[in-house]
PDB file of C-alpha atoms in Angstrom:
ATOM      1  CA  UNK A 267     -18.395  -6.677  51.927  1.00  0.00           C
ATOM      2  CA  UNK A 268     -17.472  -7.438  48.163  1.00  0.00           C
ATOM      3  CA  UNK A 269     -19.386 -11.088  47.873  1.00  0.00           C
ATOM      4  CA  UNK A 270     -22.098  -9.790  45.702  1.00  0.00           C
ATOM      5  CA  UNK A 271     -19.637  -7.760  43.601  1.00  0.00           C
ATOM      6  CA  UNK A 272     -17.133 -10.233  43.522  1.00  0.00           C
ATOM      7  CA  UNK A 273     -19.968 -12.716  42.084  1.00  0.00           C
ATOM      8  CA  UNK A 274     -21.215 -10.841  39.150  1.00  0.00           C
ATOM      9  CA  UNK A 275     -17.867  -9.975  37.981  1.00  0.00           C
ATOM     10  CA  UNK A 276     -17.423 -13.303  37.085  1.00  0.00           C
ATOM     11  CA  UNK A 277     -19.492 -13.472  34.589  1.00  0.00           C
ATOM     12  CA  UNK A 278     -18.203 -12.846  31.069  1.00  0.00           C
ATOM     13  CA  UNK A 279     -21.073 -10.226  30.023  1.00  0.00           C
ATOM     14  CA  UNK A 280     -20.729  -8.342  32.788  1.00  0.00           C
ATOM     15  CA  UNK A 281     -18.778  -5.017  32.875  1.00  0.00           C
ATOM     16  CA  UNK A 282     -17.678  -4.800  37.096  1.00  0.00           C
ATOM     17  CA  UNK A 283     -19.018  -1.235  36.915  1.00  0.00           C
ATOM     18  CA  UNK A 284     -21.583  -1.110  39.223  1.00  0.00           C
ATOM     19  CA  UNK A 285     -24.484   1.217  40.442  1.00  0.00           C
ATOM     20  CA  UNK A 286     -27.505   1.273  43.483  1.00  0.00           C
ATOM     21  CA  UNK A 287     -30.404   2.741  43.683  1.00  0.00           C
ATOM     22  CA  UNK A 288     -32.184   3.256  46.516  1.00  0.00           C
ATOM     23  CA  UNK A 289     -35.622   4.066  47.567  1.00  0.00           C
ATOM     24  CA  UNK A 290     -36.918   5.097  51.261  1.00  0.00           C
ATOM     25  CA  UNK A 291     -35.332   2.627  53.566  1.00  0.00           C
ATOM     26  CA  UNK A 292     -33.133   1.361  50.570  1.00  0.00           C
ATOM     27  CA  UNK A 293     -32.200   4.604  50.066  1.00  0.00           C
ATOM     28  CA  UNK A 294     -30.538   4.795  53.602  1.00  0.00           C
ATOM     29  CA  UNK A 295     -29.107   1.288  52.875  1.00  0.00           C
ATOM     30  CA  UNK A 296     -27.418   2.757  49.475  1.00  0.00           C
ATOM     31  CA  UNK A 297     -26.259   6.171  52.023  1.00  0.00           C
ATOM     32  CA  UNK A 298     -25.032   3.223  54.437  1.00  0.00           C
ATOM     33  CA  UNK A 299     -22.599   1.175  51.804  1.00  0.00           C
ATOM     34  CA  UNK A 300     -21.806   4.368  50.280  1.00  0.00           C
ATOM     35  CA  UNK A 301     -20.390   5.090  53.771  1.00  0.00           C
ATOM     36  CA  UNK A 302     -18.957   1.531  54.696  1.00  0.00           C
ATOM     37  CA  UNK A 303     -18.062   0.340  51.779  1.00  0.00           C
ATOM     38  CA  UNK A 304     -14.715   0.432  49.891  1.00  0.00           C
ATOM     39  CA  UNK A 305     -15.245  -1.488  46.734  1.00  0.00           C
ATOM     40  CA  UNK A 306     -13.913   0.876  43.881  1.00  0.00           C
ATOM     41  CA  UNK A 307     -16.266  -0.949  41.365  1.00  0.00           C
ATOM     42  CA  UNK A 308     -19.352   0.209  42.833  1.00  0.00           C
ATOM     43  CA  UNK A 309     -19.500   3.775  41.065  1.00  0.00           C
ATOM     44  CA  UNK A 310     -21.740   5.301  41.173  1.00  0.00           C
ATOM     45  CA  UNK A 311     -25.598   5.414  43.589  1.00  0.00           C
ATOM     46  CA  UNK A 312     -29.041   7.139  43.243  1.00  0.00           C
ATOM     47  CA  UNK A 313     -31.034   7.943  46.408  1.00  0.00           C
ATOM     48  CA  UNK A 314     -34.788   8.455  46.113  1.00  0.00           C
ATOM     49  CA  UNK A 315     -36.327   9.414  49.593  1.00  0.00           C
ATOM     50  CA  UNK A 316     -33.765   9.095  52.248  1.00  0.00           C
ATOM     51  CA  UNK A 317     -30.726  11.830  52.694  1.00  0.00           C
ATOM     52  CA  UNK A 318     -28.603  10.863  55.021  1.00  0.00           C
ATOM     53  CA  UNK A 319     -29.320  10.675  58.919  1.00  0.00           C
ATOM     54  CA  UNK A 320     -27.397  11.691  61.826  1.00  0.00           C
ATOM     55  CA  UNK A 321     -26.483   8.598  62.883  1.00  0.00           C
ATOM     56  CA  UNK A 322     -24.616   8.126  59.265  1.00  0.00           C
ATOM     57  CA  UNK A 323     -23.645  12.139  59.601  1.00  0.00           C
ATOM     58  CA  UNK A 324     -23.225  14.587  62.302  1.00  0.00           C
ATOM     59  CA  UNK A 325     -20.250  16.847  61.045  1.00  0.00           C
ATOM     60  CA  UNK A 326     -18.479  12.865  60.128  1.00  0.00           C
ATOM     61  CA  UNK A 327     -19.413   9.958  58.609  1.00  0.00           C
ATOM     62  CA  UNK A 328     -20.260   7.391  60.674  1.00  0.00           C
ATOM     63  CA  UNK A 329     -20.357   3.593  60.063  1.00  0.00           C
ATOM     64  CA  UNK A 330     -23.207   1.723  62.174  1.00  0.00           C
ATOM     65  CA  UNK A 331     -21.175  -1.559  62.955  1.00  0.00           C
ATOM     66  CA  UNK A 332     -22.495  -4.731  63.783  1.00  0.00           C
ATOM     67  CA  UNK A 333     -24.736  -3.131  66.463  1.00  0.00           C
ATOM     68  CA  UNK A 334     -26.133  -0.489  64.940  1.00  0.00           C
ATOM     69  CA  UNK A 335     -24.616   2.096  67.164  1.00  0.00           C
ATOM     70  CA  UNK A 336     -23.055   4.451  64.869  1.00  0.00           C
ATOM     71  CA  UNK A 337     -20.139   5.326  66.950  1.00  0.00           C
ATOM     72  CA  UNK A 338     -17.094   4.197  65.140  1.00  0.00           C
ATOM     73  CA  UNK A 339     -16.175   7.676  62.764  1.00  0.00           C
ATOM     74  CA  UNK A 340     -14.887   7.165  58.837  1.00  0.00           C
ATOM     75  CA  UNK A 341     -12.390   9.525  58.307  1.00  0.00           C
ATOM     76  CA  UNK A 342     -12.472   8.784  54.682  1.00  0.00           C
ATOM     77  CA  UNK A 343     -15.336   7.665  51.680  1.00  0.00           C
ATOM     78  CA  UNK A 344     -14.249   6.366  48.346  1.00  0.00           C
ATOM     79  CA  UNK A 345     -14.987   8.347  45.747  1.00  0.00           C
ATOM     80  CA  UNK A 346     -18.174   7.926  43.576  1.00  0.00           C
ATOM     81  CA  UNK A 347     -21.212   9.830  41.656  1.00  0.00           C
ATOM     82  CA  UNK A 348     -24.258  10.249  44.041  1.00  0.00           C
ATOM     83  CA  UNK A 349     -28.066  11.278  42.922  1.00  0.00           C
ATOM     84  CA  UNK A 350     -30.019  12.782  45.662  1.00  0.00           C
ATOM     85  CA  UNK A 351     -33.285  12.714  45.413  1.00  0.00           C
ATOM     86  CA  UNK A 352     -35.630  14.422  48.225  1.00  0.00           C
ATOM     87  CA  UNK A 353     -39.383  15.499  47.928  1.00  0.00           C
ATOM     88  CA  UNK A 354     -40.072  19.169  49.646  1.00  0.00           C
ATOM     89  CA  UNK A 355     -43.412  17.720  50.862  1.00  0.00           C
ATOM     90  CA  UNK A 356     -42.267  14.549  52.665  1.00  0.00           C
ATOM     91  CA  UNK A 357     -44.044  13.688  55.367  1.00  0.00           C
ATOM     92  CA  UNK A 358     -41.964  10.271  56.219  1.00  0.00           C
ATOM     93  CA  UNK A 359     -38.800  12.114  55.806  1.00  0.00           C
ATOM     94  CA  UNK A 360     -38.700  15.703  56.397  1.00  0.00           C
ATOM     95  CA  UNK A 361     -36.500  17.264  53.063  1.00  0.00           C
ATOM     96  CA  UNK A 362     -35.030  19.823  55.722  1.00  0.00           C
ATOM     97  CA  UNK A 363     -34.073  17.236  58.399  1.00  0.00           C
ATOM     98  CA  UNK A 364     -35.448  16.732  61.836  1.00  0.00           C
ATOM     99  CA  UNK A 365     -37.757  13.960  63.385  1.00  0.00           C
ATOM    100  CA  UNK A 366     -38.913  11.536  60.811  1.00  0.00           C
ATOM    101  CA  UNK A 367     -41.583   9.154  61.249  1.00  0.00           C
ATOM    102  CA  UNK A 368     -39.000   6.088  60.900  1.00  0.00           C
ATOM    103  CA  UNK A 369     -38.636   4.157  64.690  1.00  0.00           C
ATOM    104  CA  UNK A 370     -35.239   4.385  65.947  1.00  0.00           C
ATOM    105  CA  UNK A 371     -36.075   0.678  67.823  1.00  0.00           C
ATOM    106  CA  UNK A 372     -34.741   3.239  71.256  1.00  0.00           C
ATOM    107  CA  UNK A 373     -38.420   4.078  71.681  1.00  0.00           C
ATOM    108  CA  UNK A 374     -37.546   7.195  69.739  1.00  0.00           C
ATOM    109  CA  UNK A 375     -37.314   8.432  65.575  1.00  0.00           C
ATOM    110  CA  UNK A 376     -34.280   8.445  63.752  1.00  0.00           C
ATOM    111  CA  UNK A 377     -33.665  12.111  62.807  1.00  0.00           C
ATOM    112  CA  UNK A 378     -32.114  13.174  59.426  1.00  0.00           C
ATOM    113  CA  UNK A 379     -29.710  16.203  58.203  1.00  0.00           C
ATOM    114  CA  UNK A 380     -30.968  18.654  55.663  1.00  0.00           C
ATOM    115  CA  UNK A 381     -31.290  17.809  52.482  1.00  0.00           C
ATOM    116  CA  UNK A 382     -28.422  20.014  51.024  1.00  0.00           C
ATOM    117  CA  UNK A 383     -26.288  19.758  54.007  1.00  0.00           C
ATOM    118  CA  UNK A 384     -26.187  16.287  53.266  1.00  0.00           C
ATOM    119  CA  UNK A 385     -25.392  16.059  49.988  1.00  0.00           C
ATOM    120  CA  UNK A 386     -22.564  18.679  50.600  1.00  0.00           C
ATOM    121  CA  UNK A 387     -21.284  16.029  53.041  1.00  0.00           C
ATOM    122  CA  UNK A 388     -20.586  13.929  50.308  1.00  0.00           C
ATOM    123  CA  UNK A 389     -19.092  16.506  47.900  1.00  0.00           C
ATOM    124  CA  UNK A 390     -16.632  17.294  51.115  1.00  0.00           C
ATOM    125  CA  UNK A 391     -16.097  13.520  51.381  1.00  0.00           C
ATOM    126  CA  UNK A 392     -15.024  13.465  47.863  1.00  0.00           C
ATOM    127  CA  UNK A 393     -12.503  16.248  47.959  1.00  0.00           C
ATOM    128  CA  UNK A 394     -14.780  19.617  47.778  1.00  0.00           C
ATOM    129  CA  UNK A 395     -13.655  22.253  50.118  1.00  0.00           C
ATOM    130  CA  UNK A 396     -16.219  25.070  49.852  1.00  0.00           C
ATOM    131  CA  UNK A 397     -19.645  26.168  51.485  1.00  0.00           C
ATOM    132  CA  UNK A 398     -22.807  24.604  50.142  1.00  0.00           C
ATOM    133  CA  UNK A 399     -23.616  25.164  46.680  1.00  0.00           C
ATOM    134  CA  UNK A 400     -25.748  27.663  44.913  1.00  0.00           C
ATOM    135  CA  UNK A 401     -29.175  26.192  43.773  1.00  0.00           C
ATOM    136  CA  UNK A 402     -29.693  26.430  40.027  1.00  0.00           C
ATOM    137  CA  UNK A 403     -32.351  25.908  39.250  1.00  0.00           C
ATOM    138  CA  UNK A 404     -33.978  27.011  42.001  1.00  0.00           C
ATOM    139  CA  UNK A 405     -37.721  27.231  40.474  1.00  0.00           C
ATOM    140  CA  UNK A 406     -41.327  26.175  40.967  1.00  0.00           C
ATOM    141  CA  UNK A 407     -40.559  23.133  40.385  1.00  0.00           C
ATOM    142  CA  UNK A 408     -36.734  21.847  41.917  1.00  0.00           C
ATOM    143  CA  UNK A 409     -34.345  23.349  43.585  1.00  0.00           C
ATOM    144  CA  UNK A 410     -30.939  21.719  42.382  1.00  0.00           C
ATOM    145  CA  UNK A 411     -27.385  21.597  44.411  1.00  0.00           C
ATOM    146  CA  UNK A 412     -24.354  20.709  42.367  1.00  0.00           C
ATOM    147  CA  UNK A 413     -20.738  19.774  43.303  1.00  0.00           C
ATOM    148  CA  UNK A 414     -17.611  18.251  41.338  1.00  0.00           C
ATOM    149  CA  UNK A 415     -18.857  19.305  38.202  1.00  0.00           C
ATOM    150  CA  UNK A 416     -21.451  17.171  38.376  1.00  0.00           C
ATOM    151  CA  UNK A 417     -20.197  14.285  40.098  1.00  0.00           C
ATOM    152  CA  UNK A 418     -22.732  14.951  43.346  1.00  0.00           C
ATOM    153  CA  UNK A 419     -25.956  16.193  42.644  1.00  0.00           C
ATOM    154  CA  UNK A 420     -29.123  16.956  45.107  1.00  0.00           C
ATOM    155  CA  UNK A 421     -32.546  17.438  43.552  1.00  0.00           C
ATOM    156  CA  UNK A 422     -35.288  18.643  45.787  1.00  0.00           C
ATOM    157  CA  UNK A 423     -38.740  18.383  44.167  1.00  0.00           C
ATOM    158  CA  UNK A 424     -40.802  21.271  45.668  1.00  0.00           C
ATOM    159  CA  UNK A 425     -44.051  19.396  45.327  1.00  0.00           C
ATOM    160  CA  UNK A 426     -42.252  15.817  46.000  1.00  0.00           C
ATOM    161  CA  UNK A 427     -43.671  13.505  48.634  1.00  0.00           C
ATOM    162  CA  UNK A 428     -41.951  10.362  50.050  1.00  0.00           C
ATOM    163  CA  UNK A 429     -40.079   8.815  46.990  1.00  0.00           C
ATOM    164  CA  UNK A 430     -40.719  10.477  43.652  1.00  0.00           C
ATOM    165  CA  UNK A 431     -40.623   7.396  41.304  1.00  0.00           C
ATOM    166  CA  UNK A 432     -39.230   7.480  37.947  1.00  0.00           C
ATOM    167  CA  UNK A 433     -42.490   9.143  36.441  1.00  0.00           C
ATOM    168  CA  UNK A 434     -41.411  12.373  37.893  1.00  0.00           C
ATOM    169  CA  UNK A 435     -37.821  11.935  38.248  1.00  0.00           C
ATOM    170  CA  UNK A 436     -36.610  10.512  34.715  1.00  0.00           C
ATOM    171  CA  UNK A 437     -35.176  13.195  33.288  1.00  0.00           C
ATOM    172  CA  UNK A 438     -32.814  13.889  36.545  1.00  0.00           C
ATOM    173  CA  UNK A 439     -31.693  10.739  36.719  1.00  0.00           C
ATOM    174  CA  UNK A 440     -31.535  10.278  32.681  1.00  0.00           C
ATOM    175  CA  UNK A 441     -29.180  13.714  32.615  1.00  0.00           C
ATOM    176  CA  UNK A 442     -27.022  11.798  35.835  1.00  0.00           C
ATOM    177  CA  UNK A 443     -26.486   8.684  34.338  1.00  0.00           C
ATOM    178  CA  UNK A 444     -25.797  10.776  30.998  1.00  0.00           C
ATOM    179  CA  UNK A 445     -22.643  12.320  32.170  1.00  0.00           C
ATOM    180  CA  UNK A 446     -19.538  11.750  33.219  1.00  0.00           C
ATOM    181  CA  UNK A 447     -17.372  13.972  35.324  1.00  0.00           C
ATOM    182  CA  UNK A 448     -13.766  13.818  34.175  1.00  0.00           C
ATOM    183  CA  UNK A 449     -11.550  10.958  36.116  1.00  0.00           C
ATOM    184  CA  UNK A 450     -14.812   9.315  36.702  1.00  0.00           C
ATOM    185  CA  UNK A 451     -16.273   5.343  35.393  1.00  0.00           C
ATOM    186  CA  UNK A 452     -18.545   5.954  32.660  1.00  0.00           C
ATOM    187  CA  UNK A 453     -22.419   5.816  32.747  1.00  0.00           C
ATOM    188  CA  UNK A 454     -23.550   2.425  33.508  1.00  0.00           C
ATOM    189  CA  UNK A 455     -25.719   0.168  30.757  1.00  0.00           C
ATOM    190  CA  UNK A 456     -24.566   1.649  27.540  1.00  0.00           C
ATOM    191  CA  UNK A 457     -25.171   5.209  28.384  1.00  0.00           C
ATOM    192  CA  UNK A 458     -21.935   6.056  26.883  1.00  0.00           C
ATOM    193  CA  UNK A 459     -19.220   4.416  24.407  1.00  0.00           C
ATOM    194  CA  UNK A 460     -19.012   0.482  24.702  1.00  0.00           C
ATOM    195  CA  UNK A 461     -16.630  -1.791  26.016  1.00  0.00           C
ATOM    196  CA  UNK A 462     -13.365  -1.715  24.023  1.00  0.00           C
ATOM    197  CA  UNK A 463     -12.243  -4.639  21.314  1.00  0.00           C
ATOM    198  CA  UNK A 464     -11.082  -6.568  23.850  1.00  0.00           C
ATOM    199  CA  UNK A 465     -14.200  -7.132  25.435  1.00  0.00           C
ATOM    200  CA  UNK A 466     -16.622 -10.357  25.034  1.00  0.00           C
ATOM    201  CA  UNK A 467     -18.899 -10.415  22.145  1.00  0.00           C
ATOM    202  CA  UNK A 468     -22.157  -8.354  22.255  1.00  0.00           C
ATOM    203  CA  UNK A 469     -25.046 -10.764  22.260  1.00  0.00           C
ATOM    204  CA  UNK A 470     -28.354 -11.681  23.337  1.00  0.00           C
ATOM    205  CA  UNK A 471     -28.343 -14.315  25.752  1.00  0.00           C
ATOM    206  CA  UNK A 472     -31.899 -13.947  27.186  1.00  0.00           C
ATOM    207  CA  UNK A 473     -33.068 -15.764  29.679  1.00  0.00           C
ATOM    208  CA  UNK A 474     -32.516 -19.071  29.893  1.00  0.00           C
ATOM    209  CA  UNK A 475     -35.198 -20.350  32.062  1.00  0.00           C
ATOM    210  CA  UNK A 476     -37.636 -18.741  29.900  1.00  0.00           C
ATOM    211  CA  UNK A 477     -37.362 -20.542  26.778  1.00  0.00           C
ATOM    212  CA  UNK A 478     -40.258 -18.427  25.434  1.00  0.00           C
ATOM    213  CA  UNK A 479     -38.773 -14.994  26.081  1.00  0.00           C
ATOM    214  CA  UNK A 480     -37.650 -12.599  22.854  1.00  0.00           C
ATOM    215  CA  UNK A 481     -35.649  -9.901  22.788  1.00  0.00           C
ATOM    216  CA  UNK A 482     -37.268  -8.785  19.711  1.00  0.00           C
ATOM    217  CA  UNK A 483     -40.485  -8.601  21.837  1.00  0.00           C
ATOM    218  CA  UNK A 484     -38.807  -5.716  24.174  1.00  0.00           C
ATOM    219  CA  UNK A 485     -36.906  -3.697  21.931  1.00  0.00           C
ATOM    220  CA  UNK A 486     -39.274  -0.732  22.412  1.00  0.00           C
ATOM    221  CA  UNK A 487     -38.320  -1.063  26.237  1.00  0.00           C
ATOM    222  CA  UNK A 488     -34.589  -1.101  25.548  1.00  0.00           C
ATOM    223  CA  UNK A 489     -34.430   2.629  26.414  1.00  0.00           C
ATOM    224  CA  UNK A 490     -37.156   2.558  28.960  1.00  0.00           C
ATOM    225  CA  UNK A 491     -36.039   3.955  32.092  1.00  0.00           C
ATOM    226  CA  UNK A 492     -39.223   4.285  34.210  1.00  0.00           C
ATOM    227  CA  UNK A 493     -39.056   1.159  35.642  1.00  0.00           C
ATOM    228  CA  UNK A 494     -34.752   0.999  36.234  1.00  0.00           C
ATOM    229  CA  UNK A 495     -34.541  -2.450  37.479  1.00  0.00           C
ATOM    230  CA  UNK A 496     -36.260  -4.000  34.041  1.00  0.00           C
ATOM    231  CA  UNK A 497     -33.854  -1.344  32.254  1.00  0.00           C
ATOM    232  CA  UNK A 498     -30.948  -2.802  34.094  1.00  0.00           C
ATOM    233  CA  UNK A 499     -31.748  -6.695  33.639  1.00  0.00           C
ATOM    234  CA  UNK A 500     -33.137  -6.222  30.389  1.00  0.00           C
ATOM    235  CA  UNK A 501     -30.072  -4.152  28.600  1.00  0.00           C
ATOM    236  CA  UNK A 502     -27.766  -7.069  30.023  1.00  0.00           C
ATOM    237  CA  UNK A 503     -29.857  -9.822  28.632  1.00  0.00           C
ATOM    238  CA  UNK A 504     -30.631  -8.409  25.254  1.00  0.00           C
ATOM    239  CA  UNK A 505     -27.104  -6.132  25.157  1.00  0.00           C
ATOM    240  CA  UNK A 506     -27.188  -7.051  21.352  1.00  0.00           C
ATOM    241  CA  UNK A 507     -30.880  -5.766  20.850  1.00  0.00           C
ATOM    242  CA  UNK A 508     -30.669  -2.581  23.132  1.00  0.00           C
ATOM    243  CA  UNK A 509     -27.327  -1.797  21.535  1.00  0.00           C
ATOM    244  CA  UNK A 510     -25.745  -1.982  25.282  1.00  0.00           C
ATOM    245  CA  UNK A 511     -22.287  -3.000  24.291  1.00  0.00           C
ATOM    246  CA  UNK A 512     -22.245  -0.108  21.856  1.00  0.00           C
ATOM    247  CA  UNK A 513     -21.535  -0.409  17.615  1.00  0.00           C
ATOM    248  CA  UNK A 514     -22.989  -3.766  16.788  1.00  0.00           C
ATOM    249  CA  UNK A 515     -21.868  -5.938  14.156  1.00  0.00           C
ATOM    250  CA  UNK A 516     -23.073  -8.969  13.168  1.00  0.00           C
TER     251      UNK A 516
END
């Protein structure tokens, strides 16, 4: 559906660019409207915990329907940047696919594709035609699959558990929302170069239920990425103090 999206691009200080990020279960939502939904002006989606399943893939994408059943094939996915995020050492939700832990409500467990053969379902979604990528780096510490220049990326951490968080995983997503493949949106939030002239103003409008909130007060948090959904809210409320709508006059 595009009722959400349609909403918040209504409002005058918000760019219709938009991003998910998903963690465990709303990680397999984000693989879900990545799948089902069409909206252009969602761009781009981080996963943290949940590759896709084989009831979203099993050699084609899938879309669950109002039943859940997963039997009506999508022959075709709308283009956008996807973060994969897996931990090597999940118990919940094995990195190399099989039997999770997650009830299929069939009196079974939904079962998940491996880690890299999921994210080069995406790539091949997207319009990539080879094998599965080369991991680089491939270390102690990640293993790393890239496609499109960038524009899918899977990061294994090898001592990872069930959802990494942003303490171990800000400098992967940090470098994703940093770039931009060619023919791509730009990074959300004022990653990159602001809004052109013909844009609203760049200003602070806070919060207005909270007549005692400053944006002075959170500056230091303006760049603050280990907690995104505060980074998100925050660099839309106080675009003129985090410098979100890029050079600031005024």
């Amino acid at each position: 559906g595009t009722t959400l999206v349609n909403h918040l691009a209504t409002f005058s200080n918000v760019v219709p660019t938009f991003g998910l990020c998903g963690f465990s279960n709303g990680a397999a939502l984000t693989n879900r409207i990545l799948i089902e939904n069409d909206d252009p002006r969602i761009a781009w989606a981080i996963t943290d915990g949940s590759q896709l399943n084989t009831l979203q893939y099993r050699s084609a994408f899938y879309v669950g329907g109002s039943d859940n059943a997963y039997t009506t094939p999508k022959a075709a996915l709308t283009p956008r940047r996807v973060l994969q995020i897996t931990g090597a050492r999940d118990d919940t939700i094995p990195a190399t696919g099989g039997p999770s832990v997650i009830p299929d409500g069939l009196g079974g467990v939904v079962n998940f594709v491996d880690w890299q053969v999921s994210a080069n379902a995406y790539a091949r979604a997207y319009g990539y035609t080879g094998g599965q990528a080369s991991l680089s780096p491939n270390d102690a510490n990640t293993a790393q699959a890239s496609y499109l220049n960038g524009q899918v990326v899977a990061v294994n951490f090898k001592s990872g558990g069930h959802v990494l968080g942003a303490a171990k995983t800000r400098a992967t997503v940090n470098a994703f929302l940093a770039s931009t493949p060619a023919g791509l949106p730009p990074p959300p939030n004022g990653a990159g170069p602001g809004p052109g002239p013909s844009s609203p103003p760049c200003v602070d409008i806070g919060f207005p239920d909270d007549p005692e909130f400053k944006c002075s007060d959170e500056a230091a948090a303006c760049n603050d990425t280990s907690d995104l959904e505060w980074y998100n809210e925050l660099r839309q409320a106080c675009a003129k103090t985090c410098n979100a709508c890029g050079t600031v006059t005024g």
